Coordinates of C-alpha atoms and ligand atoms in Angstrom, one line a residue:
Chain G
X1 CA 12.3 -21.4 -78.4
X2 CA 9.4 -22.9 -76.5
X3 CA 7.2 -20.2 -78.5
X4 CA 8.0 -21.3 -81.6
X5 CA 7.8 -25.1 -81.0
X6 CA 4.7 -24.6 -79.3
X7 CA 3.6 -22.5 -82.8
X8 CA 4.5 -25.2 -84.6
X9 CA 2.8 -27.9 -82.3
X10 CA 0.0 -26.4 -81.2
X11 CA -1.0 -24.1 -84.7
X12 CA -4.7 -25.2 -84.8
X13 CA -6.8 -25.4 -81.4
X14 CA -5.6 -26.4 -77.7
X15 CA -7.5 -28.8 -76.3
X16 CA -7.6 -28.6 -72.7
X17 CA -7.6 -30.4 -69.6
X18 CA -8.6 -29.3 -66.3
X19 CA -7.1 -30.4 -63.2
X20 CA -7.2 -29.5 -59.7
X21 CA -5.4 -31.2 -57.4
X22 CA -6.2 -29.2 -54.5
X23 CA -7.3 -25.7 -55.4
X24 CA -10.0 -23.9 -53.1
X25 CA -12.6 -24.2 -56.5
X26 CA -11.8 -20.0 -56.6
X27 CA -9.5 -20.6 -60.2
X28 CA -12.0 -23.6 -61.1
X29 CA -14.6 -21.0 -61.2
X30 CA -12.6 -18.6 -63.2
X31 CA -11.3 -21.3 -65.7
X32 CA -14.9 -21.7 -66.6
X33 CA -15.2 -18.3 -67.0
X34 CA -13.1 -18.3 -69.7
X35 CA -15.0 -20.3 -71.9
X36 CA -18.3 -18.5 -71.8
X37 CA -19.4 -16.5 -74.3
X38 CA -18.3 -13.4 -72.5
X39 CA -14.8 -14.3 -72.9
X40 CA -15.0 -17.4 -75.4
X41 CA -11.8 -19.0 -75.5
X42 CA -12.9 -20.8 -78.5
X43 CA -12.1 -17.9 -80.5
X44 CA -8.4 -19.1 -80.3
X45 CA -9.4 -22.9 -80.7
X46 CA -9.5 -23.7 -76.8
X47 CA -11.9 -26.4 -76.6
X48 CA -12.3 -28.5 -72.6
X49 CA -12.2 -31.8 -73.0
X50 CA -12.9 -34.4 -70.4
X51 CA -9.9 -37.2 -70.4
X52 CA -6.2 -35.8 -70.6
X53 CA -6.0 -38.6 -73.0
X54 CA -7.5 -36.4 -75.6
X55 CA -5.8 -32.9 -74.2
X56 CA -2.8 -31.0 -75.3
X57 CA -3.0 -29.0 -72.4
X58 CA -3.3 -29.4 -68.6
X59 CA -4.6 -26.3 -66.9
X60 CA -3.3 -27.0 -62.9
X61 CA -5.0 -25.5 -60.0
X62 CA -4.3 -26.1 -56.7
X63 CA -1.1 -27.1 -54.9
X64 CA 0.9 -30.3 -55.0
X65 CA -1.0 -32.3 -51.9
X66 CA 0.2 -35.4 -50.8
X67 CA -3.7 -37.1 -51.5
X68 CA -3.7 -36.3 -55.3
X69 CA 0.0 -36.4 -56.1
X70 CA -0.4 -39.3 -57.6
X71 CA -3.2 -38.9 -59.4
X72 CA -1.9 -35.7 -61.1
X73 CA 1.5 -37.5 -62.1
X74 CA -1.3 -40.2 -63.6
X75 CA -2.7 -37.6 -65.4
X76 CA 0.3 -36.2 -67.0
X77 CA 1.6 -39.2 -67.9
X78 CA -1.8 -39.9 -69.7
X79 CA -1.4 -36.9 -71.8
X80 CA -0.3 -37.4 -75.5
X81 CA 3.2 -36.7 -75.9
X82 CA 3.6 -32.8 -77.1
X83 CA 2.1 -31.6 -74.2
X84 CA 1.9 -27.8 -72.6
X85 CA 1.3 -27.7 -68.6
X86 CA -0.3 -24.1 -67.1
X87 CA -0.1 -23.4 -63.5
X88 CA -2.9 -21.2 -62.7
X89 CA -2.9 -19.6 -59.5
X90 CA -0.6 -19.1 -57.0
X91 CA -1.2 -22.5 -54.8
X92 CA -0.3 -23.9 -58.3
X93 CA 2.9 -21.5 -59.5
X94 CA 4.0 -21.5 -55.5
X95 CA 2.3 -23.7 -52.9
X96 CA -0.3 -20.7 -52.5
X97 CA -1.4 -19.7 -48.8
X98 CA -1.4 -22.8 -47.2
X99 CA 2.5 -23.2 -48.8
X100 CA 3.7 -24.9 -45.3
X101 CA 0.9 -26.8 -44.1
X102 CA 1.1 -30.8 -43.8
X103 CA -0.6 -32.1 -46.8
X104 CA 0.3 -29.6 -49.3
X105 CA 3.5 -30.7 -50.6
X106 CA 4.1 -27.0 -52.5
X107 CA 3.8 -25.9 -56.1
X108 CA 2.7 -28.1 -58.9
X109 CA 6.3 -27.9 -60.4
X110 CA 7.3 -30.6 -57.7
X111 CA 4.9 -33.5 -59.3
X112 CA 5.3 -32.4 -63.2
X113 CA 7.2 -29.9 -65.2
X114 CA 5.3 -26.6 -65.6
X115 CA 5.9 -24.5 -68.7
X116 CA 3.7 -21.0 -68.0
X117 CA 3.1 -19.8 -64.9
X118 CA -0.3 -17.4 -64.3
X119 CA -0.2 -16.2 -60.9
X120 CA -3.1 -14.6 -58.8
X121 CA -5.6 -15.9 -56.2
X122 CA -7.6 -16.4 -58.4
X123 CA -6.0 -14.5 -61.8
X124 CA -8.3 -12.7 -63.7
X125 CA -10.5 -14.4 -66.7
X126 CA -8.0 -12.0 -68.5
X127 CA -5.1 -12.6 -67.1
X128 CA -5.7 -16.5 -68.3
X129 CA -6.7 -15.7 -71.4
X130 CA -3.2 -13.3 -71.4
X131 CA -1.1 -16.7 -70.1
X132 CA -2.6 -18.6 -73.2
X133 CA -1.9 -15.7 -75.9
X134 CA 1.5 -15.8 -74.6
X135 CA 2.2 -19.4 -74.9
X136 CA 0.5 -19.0 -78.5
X137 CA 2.7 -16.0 -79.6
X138 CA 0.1 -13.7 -79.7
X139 CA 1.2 -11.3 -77.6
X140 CA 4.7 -11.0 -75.6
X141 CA 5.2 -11.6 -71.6
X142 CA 5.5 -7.9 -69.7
X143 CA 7.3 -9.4 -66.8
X144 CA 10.5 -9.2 -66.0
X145 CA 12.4 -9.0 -62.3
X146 CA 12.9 -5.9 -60.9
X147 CA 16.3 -5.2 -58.8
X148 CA 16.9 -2.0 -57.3
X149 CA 21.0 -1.9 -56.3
X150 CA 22.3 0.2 -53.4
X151 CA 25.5 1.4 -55.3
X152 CA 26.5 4.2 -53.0
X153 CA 26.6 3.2 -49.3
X154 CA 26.6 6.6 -47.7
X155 CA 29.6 5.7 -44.6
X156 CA 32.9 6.8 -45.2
X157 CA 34.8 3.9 -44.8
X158 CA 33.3 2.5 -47.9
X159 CA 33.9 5.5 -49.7
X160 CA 37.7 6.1 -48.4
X161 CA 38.6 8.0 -51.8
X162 CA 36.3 10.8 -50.9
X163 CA 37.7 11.2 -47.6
X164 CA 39.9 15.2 -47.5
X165 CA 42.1 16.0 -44.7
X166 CA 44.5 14.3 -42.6
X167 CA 44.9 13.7 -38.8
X168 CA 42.3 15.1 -36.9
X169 CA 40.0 16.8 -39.5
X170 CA 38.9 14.5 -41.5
X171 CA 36.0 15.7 -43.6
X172 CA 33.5 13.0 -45.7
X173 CA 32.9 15.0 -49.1
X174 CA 29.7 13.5 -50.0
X175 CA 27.9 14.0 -46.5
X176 CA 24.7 15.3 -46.6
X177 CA 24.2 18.9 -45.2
X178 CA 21.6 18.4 -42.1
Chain A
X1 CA -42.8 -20.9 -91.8
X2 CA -39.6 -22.0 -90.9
X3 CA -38.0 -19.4 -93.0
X4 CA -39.5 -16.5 -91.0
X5 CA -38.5 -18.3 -87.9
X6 CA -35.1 -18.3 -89.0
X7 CA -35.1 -14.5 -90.0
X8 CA -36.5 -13.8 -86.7
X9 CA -33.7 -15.4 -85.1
X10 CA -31.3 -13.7 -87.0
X11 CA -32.7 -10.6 -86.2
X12 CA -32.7 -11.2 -82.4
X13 CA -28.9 -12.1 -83.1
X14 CA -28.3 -8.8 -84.8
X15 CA -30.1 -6.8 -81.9
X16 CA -28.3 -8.7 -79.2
X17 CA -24.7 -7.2 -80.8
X18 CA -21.4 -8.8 -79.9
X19 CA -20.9 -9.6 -76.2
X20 CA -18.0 -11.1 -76.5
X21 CA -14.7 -9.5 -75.5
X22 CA -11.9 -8.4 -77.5
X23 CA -9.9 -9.0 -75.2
X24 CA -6.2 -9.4 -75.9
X25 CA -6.1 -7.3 -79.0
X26 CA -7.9 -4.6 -76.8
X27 CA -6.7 -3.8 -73.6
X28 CA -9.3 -4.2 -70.9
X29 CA -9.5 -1.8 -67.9
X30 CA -10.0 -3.5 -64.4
X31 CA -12.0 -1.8 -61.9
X32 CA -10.6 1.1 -60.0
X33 CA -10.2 -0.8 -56.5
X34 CA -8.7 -3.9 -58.0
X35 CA -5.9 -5.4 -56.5
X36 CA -3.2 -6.6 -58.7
X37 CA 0.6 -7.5 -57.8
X38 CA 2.3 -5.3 -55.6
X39 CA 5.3 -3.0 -56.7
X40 CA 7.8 -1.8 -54.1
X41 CA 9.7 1.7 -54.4
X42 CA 13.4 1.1 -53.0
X43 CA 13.5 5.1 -52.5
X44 CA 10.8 4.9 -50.2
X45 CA 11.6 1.6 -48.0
X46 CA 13.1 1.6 -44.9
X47 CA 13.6 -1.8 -44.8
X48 CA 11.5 -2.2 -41.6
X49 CA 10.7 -5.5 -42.6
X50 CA 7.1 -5.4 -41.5
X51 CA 5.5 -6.6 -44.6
X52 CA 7.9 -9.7 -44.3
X53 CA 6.5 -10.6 -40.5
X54 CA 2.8 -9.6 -42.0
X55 CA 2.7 -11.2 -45.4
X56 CA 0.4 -14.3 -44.7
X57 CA 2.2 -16.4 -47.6
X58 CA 5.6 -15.3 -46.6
X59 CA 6.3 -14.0 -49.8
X60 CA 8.6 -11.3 -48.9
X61 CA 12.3 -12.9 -47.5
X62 CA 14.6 -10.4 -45.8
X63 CA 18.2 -11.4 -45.2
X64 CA 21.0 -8.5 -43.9
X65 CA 24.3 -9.1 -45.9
X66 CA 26.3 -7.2 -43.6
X67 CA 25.6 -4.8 -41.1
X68 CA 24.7 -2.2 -43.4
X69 CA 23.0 -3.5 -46.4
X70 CA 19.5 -5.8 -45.9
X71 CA 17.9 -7.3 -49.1
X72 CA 14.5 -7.7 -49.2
X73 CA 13.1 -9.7 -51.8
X74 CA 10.0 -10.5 -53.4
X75 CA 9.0 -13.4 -54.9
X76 CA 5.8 -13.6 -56.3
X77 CA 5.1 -16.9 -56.8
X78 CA 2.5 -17.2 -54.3
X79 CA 1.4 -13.8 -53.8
X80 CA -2.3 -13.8 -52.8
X81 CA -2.4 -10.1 -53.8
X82 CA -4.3 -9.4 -50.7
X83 CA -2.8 -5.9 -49.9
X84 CA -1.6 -6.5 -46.8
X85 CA 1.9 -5.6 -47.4
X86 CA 0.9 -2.2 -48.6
X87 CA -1.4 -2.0 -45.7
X88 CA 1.1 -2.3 -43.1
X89 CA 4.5 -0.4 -44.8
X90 CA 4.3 3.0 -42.6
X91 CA 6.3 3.9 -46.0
X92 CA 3.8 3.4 -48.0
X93 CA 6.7 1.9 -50.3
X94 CA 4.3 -0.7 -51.3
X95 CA 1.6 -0.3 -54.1
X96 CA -1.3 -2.6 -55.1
X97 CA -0.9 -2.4 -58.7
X98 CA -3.5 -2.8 -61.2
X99 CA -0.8 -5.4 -63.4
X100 CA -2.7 -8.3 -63.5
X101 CA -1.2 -9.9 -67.0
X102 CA 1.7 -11.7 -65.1
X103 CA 1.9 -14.9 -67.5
X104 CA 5.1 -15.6 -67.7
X105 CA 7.2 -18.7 -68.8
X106 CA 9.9 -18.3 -66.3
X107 CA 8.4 -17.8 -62.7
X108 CA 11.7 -15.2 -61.9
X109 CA 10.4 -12.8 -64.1
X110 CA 7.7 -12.1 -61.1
X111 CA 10.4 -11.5 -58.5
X112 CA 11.4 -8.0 -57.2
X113 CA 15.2 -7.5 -55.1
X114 CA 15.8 -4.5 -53.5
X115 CA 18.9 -4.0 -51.5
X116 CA 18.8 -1.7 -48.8
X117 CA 21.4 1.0 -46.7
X118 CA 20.7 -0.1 -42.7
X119 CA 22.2 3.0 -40.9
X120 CA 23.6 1.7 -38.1
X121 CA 22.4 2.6 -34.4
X122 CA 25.2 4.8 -32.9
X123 CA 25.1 3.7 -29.4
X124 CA 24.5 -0.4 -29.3
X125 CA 25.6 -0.9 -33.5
X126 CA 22.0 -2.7 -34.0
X127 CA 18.5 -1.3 -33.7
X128 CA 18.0 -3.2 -30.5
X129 CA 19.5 -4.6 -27.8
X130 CA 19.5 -8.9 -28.0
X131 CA 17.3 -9.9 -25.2
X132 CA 14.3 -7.8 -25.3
X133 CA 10.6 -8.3 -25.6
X134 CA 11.1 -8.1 -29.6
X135 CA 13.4 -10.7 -29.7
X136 CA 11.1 -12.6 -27.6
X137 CA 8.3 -11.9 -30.3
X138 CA 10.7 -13.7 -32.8
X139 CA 8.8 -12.4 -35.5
X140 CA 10.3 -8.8 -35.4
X141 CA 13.8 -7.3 -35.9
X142 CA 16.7 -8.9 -37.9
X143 CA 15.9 -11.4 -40.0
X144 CA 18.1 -14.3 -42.0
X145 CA 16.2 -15.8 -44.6
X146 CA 17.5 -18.2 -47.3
X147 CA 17.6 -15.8 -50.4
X148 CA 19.6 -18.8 -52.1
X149 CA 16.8 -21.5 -51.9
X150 CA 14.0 -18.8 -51.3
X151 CA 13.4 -20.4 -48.3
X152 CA 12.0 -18.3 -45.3
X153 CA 13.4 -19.2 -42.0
X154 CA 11.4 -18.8 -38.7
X155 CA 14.6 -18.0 -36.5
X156 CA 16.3 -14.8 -36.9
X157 CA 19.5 -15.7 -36.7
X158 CA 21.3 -12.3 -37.3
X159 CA 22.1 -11.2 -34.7
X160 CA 25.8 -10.5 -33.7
X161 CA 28.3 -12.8 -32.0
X162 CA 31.7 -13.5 -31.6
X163 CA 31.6 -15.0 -35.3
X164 CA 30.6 -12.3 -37.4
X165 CA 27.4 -13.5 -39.4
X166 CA 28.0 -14.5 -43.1
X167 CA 30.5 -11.6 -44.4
X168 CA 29.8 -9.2 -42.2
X169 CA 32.0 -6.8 -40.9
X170 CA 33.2 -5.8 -37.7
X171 CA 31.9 -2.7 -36.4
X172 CA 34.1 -0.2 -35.9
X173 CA 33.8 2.6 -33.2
X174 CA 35.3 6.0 -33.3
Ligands
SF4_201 S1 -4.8 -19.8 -56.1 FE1 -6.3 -18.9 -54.7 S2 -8.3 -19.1 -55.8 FE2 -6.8 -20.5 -56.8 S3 -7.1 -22.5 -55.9 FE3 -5.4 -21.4 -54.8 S4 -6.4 -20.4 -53.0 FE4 -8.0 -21.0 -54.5
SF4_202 S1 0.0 -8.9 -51.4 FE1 -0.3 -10.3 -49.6 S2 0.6 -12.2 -50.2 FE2 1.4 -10.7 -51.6 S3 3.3 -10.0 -50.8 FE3 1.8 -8.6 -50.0 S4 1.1 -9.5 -48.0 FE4 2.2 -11.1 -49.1
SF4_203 S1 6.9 -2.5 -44.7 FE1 7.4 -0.9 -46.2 S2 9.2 0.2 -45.4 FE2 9.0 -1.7 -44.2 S3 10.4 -3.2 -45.3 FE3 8.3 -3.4 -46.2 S4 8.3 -2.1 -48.0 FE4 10.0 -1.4 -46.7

């Protein structure tokens, strides 16, 4: 659903703001990156622009910290009102490294709703310029969480249908031969 | 004049090629040693919990259900893909992948929840008896962290008392 409003909202180009509230400058650097001609985000309309008055987008690096919270909520608010927020970076998808330190207060999430997440310290050029096709329908996500269930716990009492014999032979089926 | 200076120009262009990448409709390869998010084999863990004591961000929260089953979980959000998870398993359960297009809308997608078989030490019923230079270490041995609010908790806390830890079972011993 987000995809398709953000389609429909954002068809033409993105214009983007920059933030960093925080970061160590390492996804700054990369950001820029992106929009050189080796990469050249313009190809898919991304244009940097200086005031988030004129953005559609906030690109957030660095944590929440307790100096620029403020500012950052300013910022947000400053944007006109369909707006897109990326968290790039893990001090800005998680609190990053330095998560449980005084002044950072943890992930940008806490200050602003986020709507993509690009993790990495610092993520790729690609991997940014991956984060933005998704959020443009380009291509689709490849995440998903992983769970690996432990459906057979190998102890008899757990298991007491495969238990044979009665009294004092008492034999576990399933054991495994030593 | 002006003319040829254009032409010139537009020859240099044509030299020069495209530099540009195409990236997303292309795949790009990274370079062989790159370090991307790391992927955990449950057949392989042991559930030692090392990379949880060694993981500088605290990614990695371990908390035992019950005597016998510890989930280890992996959250990913602030992951600094710094290896040093994989560096430490004795396992080697842990590889650095080379996935590096994580962009996702929903930060979950990122996490990985393994759930583990603890065999039980046959003597004491833990790994370890309670007050012991480990315990003392506080950073090793059974750990209780809030899986709920993904919250990792400095005390370990699971160790057994009168009051069994949350659902735990009693031990039994033939
Ligand atoms: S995610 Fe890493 S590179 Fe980016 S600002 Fe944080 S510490 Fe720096
Ligand atoms: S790569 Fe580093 S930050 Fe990520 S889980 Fe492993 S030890 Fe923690
Ligand atoms: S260090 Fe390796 S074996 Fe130990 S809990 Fe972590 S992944 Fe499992």
């Amino acid at each position: 659903m987000l995809k398709n409003l953000c389609q429909k909202m954002f068809g033409r180009s993105l214009w983007v703001y920059h933030a960093n509230s925080g970061g160590c400058n390492g996804c700054d650097i990369e950001v820029l990156n992106v929009l050189t001609p080796y990469y050249d985000a313009e190809r898919f309309g991304i244009k940097l622009v200086g005031s988030p008055r004129h953005a559609d987008v906030m690109l957030c690096q660095g944590p929440a910290m307790r100096s620029t919270a403020k500012a950052l909520q300013r910022a947000y608010e400053a944007m006109p009102a369909p707006k897109l927020v990326f968290a790039i970076g893990s001090c800005a998808c998680g609190g990053g490294i330095w998560f449980d330190s005084y002044s950072v207060l943890g992930p940008v999430e806490k200050l602003i709703p986020v709507n993509y997440y690009i993790p990495g310290c610092p993520p790729r050029p690609e991997a940014i310029i991956y984060g933005v096709a998704v959020a443009l329908g380009l291509v689709d996500k490849k995440t998903a969480p992983v769970q690996f269930k432990q459906t057979e716990l190998p102890i008899p009492r757990y298991h007491p249908a495969d238990l044979e014999g009665r009294g004092e032979m008492v034999v576990y089926k399933k054991i495994e031969p030593v | 004049m002006s003319l040829l200076s254009k032409l010139k120009e537009a020859a240099v262009c044509l030299k020069a090629g495209r530099v540009t990448l195409p990236y997303p409709a292309q795949a790009q390869p990274v370079p062989p040693k790159f370090r991307g998010r790391p992927i955990f084999d449950a057949a392989k863990c042991i559930g030692c919990a090392g990379c949880a004591n060694n993981c500088p961000a605290r990614e990695i929260l371990v908390f035992d259900v019950c005597q016998e089953v510890r989930i280890l979980k992996y959250l990913g959000r602030r992951c600094t893909y710094c290896g040093r998870c994989a560096d430490v398993c004795p396992e080697d359960a842990i590889t650095m992948s080379h996935e590096f297009e994580n962009a996702t809308n929903s930060i979950g997608d990122i996490q990985q929840k393994l759930d583990l078989f603890m065999s039980t030490c046959q003597r004491c019923g833990r790994c370890f008896k309670e007050p012991s230079p480990l315990e003392q270490l506080k950073l090793k041995g059974y750990r209780f962290d809030d899986l709920a609010n993904e919250q990792w908790i400095f005390r370990s806390q699971a160790y057994l008392t009168e009051e069994a830890a949350v659902d735990d079972v009693k031990i039994e011993l033939d």
